[in-house]
Amino acid sequence: MAIKAIRGFKDVLPQDSTRWQQLESTARDIFNTYGLKEIRTPVLEKTEIFARGIGEHTDIVEKEMYTFEDRNGDSLTLRPEATAGIIRSVIEHKLYAASPFLKLFTMGPMFRHERPQKGRLRQFHQINVELFGSASPLPDAECIAMAWQILRSFTDAKLLLEINSLGCPKCRPLHREALVQYLTNAKDQLCEDCQRRADTNPLRVFDCKNEECHRIMRQAPLVKHYHCVDCATHLGQVLDFLELMDIPFVQNGYLVRGLDYYVRTTFEIKSPDLGAQSTVAAGGRYDGLVKMLGGPDLPGVGMAVGVERLLLLTPEAEQEGIDLFVAALGREARETVTPWIAEWRRQGLAVEMTWDDKSLKAQMKQADRSGAGLVIIVGENEIDEEEAILRDMETKEQENIPFDAVVNRVLEIFE
Ligand code: ATP
Ligand code: MG
């Protein structure tokens, strides 16, 4: 029996890879306009990085990580998200030493052992941004703006940007106390997971999909009512900057994030067209995380775009044809056209020819499928006459071109 891919792991097939490439290049172009540089870190890291960086009592660390012992007995984990590994690298290479600000992006696969469904895979891909070195509200706004721009330039679907602030170590404990109190009183009505979360990670109860929990949380104390002056000011300024950048948003006091390390700004961009897995991009501020992972006290803010979810909102890409197809009949003809094709390719033209000995009819069929606008035909007659036929596939017009002029004639057409 043929072996299949692992559940939740998907191939990107040739007919789909065009959109992936377009998305990646659009994102790169946008990141360039914000002065970001690319970083690429390994997909495998020591488990500790994620346990410490994401938080022991998060869904990811509790039940979603691909963790295993390698042959040396070290505990390793396939990265479930990008931030912890990037911070590990920033600290290891002291990337912060050269400049007070560090603006990074990366793209690649993440791994989480979740129940596969539409928009939820076990290997999925993210486009990530991490901006280090400033606690100002501007990088928060720029981060959100980049996510918004990538999504907006790739889909016409309805998008909703939701923003909240989770407070800071100064004001959050006060909220936590009130929330724990509230949850203790309502404990019997919470689902099993949330009864546990009520002690370990009470903020996460806001994120529960269970309807009863949801109903209870509608009355729960919100962080925004406990914001200190600095947090309130910070949030207000992020929103001001978004307005100045012409990015529409709504505030959502119930929005929390699945990772422990977020402080202040958190955001999600959702699309109602996606059904249950509606969040396409998400992110927030994580001051304190770099220090916690053993580095200097460097503030940071980041975001992730879920590639597969975004592509669910995008129509299929049109397949682009090649520039030129060469139909050569017989060995001598193939040898005649080979140096021409080599030169055209060196000049950047997309050129194909038939590898095998095929009839003219079969080759023209292949030319048709290739989407080429022009075809060069060289058969026995043409070899005798030392003239190639140039055929326009749309108008069906043909012209004869002497062998010694054909390379330049084609290059002129595509100039
Ligand atoms: P969710 O609530 O959907 O599980 P999350 O809070 O776990 O999301 P993040 O860790 O914030 O997700 O990841 C950022 C983005 O990555 C998500 O908004 C989503 O687009 C994408 N993403 C996360 N998990 C998956 C997955 N298992 N499959 C596909 N995309 C995912
Ligand atoms: Mg999740």
XYZ file of C-alpha atoms and ligand atoms in Angstrom:
447
model
C 0.000 0.000 0.000
C 1.265 3.471 -0.875
C 2.338 5.603 2.069
C 0.347 8.759 2.743
C 1.355 12.024 4.422
C 0.879 12.380 8.192
C -2.563 13.560 9.375
C -2.631 17.348 9.570
C 0.460 17.699 7.368
C -0.280 18.948 3.884
C 1.539 19.162 0.577
C 1.596 22.452 -1.271
C 1.043 21.191 -4.807
C 2.463 22.806 -7.952
C -0.892 24.321 -8.931
C -1.062 26.062 -5.531
C 2.533 27.139 -5.053
C 2.094 30.245 -7.221
C -0.112 31.817 -4.559
C 2.355 30.904 -1.835
C 5.130 32.588 -3.779
C 2.997 35.652 -4.451
C 2.099 35.939 -0.778
C 5.688 35.549 0.342
C 6.934 38.118 -2.116
C 4.148 40.582 -1.263
C 5.054 40.223 2.416
C 8.761 40.719 1.678
C 8.012 43.882 -0.322
C 5.884 45.264 2.507
C 8.542 44.410 5.136
C 11.146 46.203 3.023
C 9.097 49.388 3.190
C 9.254 49.195 7.011
C 13.012 48.494 7.138
C 12.764 44.900 8.370
C 15.465 42.248 7.894
C 14.853 38.533 7.538
C 15.951 36.014 10.158
C 15.690 32.232 9.697
C 15.939 30.084 12.781
C 15.801 26.268 13.034
C 12.431 24.520 13.253
C 13.809 22.395 16.094
C 14.780 23.909 19.451
C 15.362 22.725 22.992
C 11.989 22.149 24.629
C 12.909 24.486 27.486
C 12.796 27.510 25.171
C 9.094 27.028 24.535
C 8.168 25.839 28.006
C 9.703 29.020 29.404
C 8.873 31.352 26.556
C 5.246 30.442 25.922
C 4.307 29.499 29.487
C 3.763 26.138 31.180
C 0.029 26.620 31.541
C -0.856 27.430 27.961
C -2.699 25.139 25.548
C 0.371 25.026 23.344
C 2.753 23.801 26.031
C 0.238 21.659 27.873
C -1.032 19.667 24.938
C -0.007 20.816 21.483
C 3.762 20.493 21.177
C 5.645 17.914 19.132
C 8.205 17.026 21.757
C 10.562 14.073 21.649
C 13.912 12.876 22.906
C 16.647 12.747 20.316
C 19.304 10.053 20.304
C 21.322 11.886 22.954
C 18.370 11.983 25.305
C 17.872 15.762 24.892
C 14.273 16.943 24.894
C 13.595 18.732 21.609
C 10.478 20.392 20.229
C 9.320 21.338 16.751
C 8.605 25.041 17.047
C 4.911 25.755 17.700
C 5.478 29.489 17.139
C 8.297 31.756 16.053
C 8.912 34.276 18.813
C 10.715 32.120 21.400
C 13.240 30.761 18.874
C 13.909 34.195 17.420
C 14.544 35.611 20.886
C 16.876 32.703 21.599
C 18.817 33.664 18.472
C 18.780 37.406 19.240
C 20.274 36.695 22.668
C 22.752 34.066 21.450
C 24.153 36.366 18.734
C 23.715 39.590 20.728
C 21.873 41.057 17.759
C 20.706 43.915 19.958
C 24.293 45.141 20.472
C 24.697 46.714 17.013
C 21.622 48.928 17.110
C 19.046 49.929 19.695
C 16.252 48.667 17.443
C 15.881 45.289 15.836
C 13.231 44.776 13.194
C 12.915 41.182 12.068
C 10.656 38.999 9.969
C 10.585 35.314 9.206
C 8.351 32.868 7.343
C 8.004 29.160 7.694
C 6.324 26.112 9.166
C 5.059 25.790 12.758
C 3.911 22.550 14.386
C 1.071 21.974 16.823
C -0.665 18.729 17.658
C -4.253 19.936 17.323
C -7.368 18.373 15.833
C -7.064 18.936 12.079
C -9.992 20.722 10.440
C -10.595 23.529 7.981
C -8.015 26.225 8.736
C -6.344 24.093 11.410
C -3.374 21.903 10.576
C -0.598 20.229 12.501
C 2.041 21.714 10.263
C 0.940 25.197 9.289
C 2.815 28.255 8.104
C 3.197 31.713 9.477
C 4.635 35.005 8.359
C 6.070 36.609 11.492
C 7.295 40.016 12.535
C 9.216 40.796 15.734
C 10.205 44.380 16.592
C 12.578 44.786 19.533
C 13.932 47.727 21.484
C 11.060 50.169 21.865
C 8.244 50.326 24.403
C 6.605 53.123 22.441
C 3.148 52.594 20.914
C 4.509 53.184 17.408
C 5.985 49.724 16.810
C 2.679 48.219 18.001
C 0.874 50.257 15.368
C 3.454 49.414 12.681
C 3.159 45.718 13.486
C -0.597 45.839 13.124
C -0.271 47.941 9.970
C 2.011 45.343 8.359
C -0.410 42.532 9.154
C -3.297 44.604 7.846
C -1.453 45.513 4.648
C -0.472 41.921 3.900
C -4.027 40.693 4.399
C -5.583 43.583 2.532
C -3.298 43.223 -0.470
C -4.120 39.537 -0.666
C -7.849 39.237 -0.110
C -11.044 41.188 -0.714
C -12.782 39.338 2.121
C -14.281 41.264 5.015
C -11.628 41.788 7.718
C -12.098 42.925 11.270
C -9.218 44.216 13.366
C -9.833 43.819 17.098
C -7.606 45.396 19.721
C -7.266 45.087 23.444
C -4.664 45.798 26.080
C -3.807 43.152 28.654
C -2.235 45.633 31.038
C 1.248 45.373 32.532
C 2.881 43.803 35.613
C 1.747 46.890 37.528
C -1.982 46.697 36.851
C -2.559 43.107 35.778
C -2.252 41.537 39.258
C -5.179 43.680 40.433
C -7.301 42.457 37.574
C -6.147 38.888 38.090
C -7.220 39.016 41.704
C -10.692 40.229 40.766
C -10.955 37.686 37.969
C -9.894 34.762 40.143
C -12.458 35.840 42.706
C -15.146 35.988 40.038
C -14.167 32.594 38.609
C -14.084 30.980 42.044
C -17.682 32.011 42.570
C -18.701 30.669 39.168
C -16.501 27.587 39.223
C -19.291 24.963 39.173
C -20.594 26.363 35.903
C -17.249 26.347 34.094
C -16.100 23.535 31.825
C -13.449 21.153 33.138
C -10.602 22.902 31.306
C -11.637 26.288 32.616
C -11.939 25.048 36.204
C -8.270 24.233 35.902
C -7.458 27.467 34.053
C -9.200 29.450 36.768
C -6.203 28.675 38.975
C -3.355 28.339 36.497
C -4.155 30.840 33.744
C -7.419 32.674 34.461
C -7.166 35.057 31.486
C -7.481 32.054 29.178
C -11.043 31.457 30.332
C -11.994 34.447 28.143
C -10.811 32.410 25.174
C -12.859 29.265 25.887
C -15.120 28.187 23.039
C -17.584 26.482 25.431
C -20.928 28.335 25.337
C -21.580 28.236 29.062
C -18.088 29.569 29.851
C -18.628 32.199 27.203
C -21.865 33.300 28.834
C -20.240 33.521 32.256
C -17.312 35.528 30.938
C -19.671 38.177 29.511
C -20.025 39.466 33.090
C -16.402 38.920 34.132
C -14.152 41.808 35.179
C -12.227 43.142 32.176
C -8.568 44.188 32.198
C -9.423 47.576 30.760
C -11.194 48.560 33.969
C -7.924 48.002 35.837
C -5.496 49.701 33.432
C -2.901 51.918 35.068
C -2.412 55.385 33.581
C 0.564 54.234 31.479
C -1.343 51.310 29.988
C -4.371 53.437 29.213
C -2.167 56.067 27.559
C -0.275 53.447 25.594
C -3.473 51.903 24.227
C -4.901 55.318 23.358
C -1.763 56.179 21.397
C -1.736 52.888 19.503
C -5.298 53.620 18.419
C -4.371 57.202 17.454
C -1.525 55.966 15.277
C -3.799 53.408 13.608
C -6.227 56.183 12.787
C -3.402 58.259 11.346
C -2.423 55.261 9.211
C -6.039 54.916 8.085
C -6.499 51.422 9.495
C -9.983 50.591 10.764
C -10.292 48.783 14.112
C -12.653 47.972 16.931
C -11.784 47.570 20.598
C -12.593 44.228 22.172
C -12.193 44.077 25.944
C -12.651 40.300 25.874
C -9.725 39.609 23.565
C -6.894 37.662 25.200
C -4.102 35.652 23.625
C -3.107 32.054 24.067
C 0.463 32.822 25.025
C 1.438 33.843 28.536
C 3.942 36.462 27.595
C 1.700 39.173 26.207
C 1.474 42.555 27.938
C -0.426 45.646 26.853
C -1.357 45.603 23.163
C -2.937 42.439 21.766
C -4.763 42.206 18.494
C -6.388 39.808 16.079
C -7.548 40.240 12.527
C -10.551 38.038 11.840
C -12.621 37.233 8.828
C -16.255 36.243 9.257
C -15.919 34.282 5.981
C -13.707 31.682 7.669
C -16.192 30.046 10.035
C -14.853 28.647 13.286
C -11.135 29.269 12.665
C -11.647 32.926 11.868
C -8.419 34.520 13.081
C -6.082 35.149 10.170
C -3.444 37.218 11.934
C -2.667 37.938 15.551
C -0.041 39.417 17.776
C 0.886 41.686 20.598
C 3.476 43.149 22.894
C 5.757 40.992 25.008
C 8.013 43.299 27.079
C 9.827 41.199 29.651
C 10.081 38.058 27.534
C 13.628 38.687 26.287
C 14.791 39.162 29.842
C 12.955 36.082 30.994
C 14.748 34.037 28.351
C 18.123 35.217 29.654
C 18.721 38.375 27.593
C 18.709 42.096 28.341
C 15.490 43.864 29.286
C 14.448 44.502 25.705
C 10.819 45.362 24.976
C 9.234 43.725 21.956
C 6.094 43.459 19.903
C 5.230 40.959 17.187
C 2.615 39.444 14.952
C 1.911 36.299 12.953
C -0.122 35.854 9.794
C -1.549 32.358 9.316
C -0.688 31.560 5.717
C -3.144 28.704 5.134
C -6.017 30.679 6.629
C -5.227 33.713 4.519
C -5.061 31.564 1.397
C -8.542 30.192 2.172
C -9.704 33.772 1.551
C -7.860 34.178 -1.733
C -8.993 33.074 -5.170
C -6.770 30.644 -7.030
C -3.873 32.239 -8.850
C -3.900 32.348 -12.606
C -1.268 30.048 -13.996
C 1.216 32.033 -16.028
C 2.402 30.621 -19.340
C 5.984 30.468 -20.517
C 7.348 32.917 -23.121
C 8.317 30.579 -25.894
C 7.927 26.944 -26.895
C 10.325 25.275 -29.298
C 9.061 22.385 -31.398
C 12.075 20.593 -32.842
C 11.632 17.472 -34.972
C 14.454 14.973 -35.023
C 17.855 14.863 -33.455
C 19.523 17.358 -35.771
C 16.779 19.930 -35.170
C 17.051 19.498 -31.413
C 20.794 20.038 -31.564
C 20.308 23.104 -33.748
C 17.901 24.779 -31.336
C 19.740 23.874 -28.122
C 22.265 26.769 -28.226
C 19.445 29.202 -29.110
C 17.409 28.060 -26.132
C 20.449 28.267 -23.869
C 20.960 31.898 -24.921
C 17.271 32.818 -24.539
C 17.268 31.338 -21.043
C 20.457 33.209 -20.134
C 18.602 36.354 -21.203
C 15.768 35.465 -18.835
C 13.144 34.088 -21.211
C 11.071 31.114 -20.073
C 11.543 28.555 -22.842
C 10.565 24.912 -23.121
C 11.099 22.231 -25.705
C 9.982 18.622 -26.013
C 12.484 16.273 -24.397
C 11.376 13.227 -26.353
C 11.012 12.480 -30.034
C 7.391 13.449 -30.690
C 5.314 14.255 -33.766
C 4.696 17.897 -34.688
C 1.059 17.463 -33.694
C 2.017 16.201 -30.222
C 4.542 18.997 -29.809
C 2.024 21.676 -30.809
C -0.369 20.240 -28.261
C 2.315 20.576 -25.626
C 3.033 24.122 -26.822
C -0.630 24.922 -26.344
C -0.632 23.564 -22.791
C 2.520 25.501 -21.958
C 0.662 28.765 -22.464
C 3.466 30.134 -24.661
C 2.452 33.003 -26.932
C 5.107 32.120 -29.486
C 6.402 28.861 -30.932
C 9.572 28.228 -32.900
C 9.280 25.239 -35.244
C 12.288 23.473 -36.730
C 11.699 20.294 -38.763
C 13.573 18.588 -41.567
C 12.535 21.166 -44.200
C 13.628 23.995 -41.999
C 17.016 22.327 -41.469
C 17.448 22.121 -45.261
C 16.397 25.731 -45.780
C 18.245 26.950 -42.659
C 15.141 28.865 -41.671
C 13.020 28.480 -38.557
C 9.269 29.097 -38.414
C 8.048 31.596 -35.830
C 4.369 31.102 -35.045
C 2.168 33.483 -33.112
C -0.175 31.218 -31.152
C -2.932 33.792 -30.936
C -3.093 35.151 -34.496
C -1.769 31.860 -35.950
C 0.477 33.974 -38.208
C 3.793 32.456 -39.197
C 7.031 33.907 -40.505
C 10.278 32.328 -41.656
C 13.478 33.523 -40.027
C 17.016 32.563 -41.118
C 18.829 30.511 -38.481
C 21.505 33.153 -37.957
C 18.892 35.824 -37.157
C 16.497 33.824 -35.012
C 18.147 34.343 -31.602
C 18.089 38.128 -31.891
C 14.660 38.261 -33.545
C 13.100 36.488 -30.548
C 15.022 38.615 -28.052
C 13.775 41.760 -29.830
C 10.190 40.607 -29.512
C 10.541 40.233 -25.755
C 12.617 43.367 -25.191
P -6.401 29.669 17.514
O -7.230 30.377 18.528
O -7.006 29.649 16.136
O -5.922 28.318 17.951
P -3.897 30.735 18.347
O -4.200 31.808 19.304
O -3.486 29.405 18.851
O -5.098 30.566 17.319
P -1.520 32.039 17.409
O -0.584 31.276 18.244
O -1.801 33.433 17.751
O -2.878 31.234 17.247
O -1.058 31.963 15.879
C -1.234 33.037 14.981
C -1.971 32.608 13.746
O -1.447 31.386 13.231
C -3.438 32.287 13.965
O -4.189 33.455 13.956
C -3.743 31.419 12.778
O -3.956 32.196 11.617
C -2.481 30.636 12.623
N -2.607 29.325 13.275
C -2.448 29.002 14.575
N -2.619 27.691 14.790
C -2.895 27.152 13.563
C -3.159 25.829 13.095
N -3.146 24.783 13.918
N -3.387 25.638 11.773
C -3.385 26.686 10.914
N -3.133 27.946 11.296
C -2.895 28.187 12.600
Mg -4.400 27.529 19.116
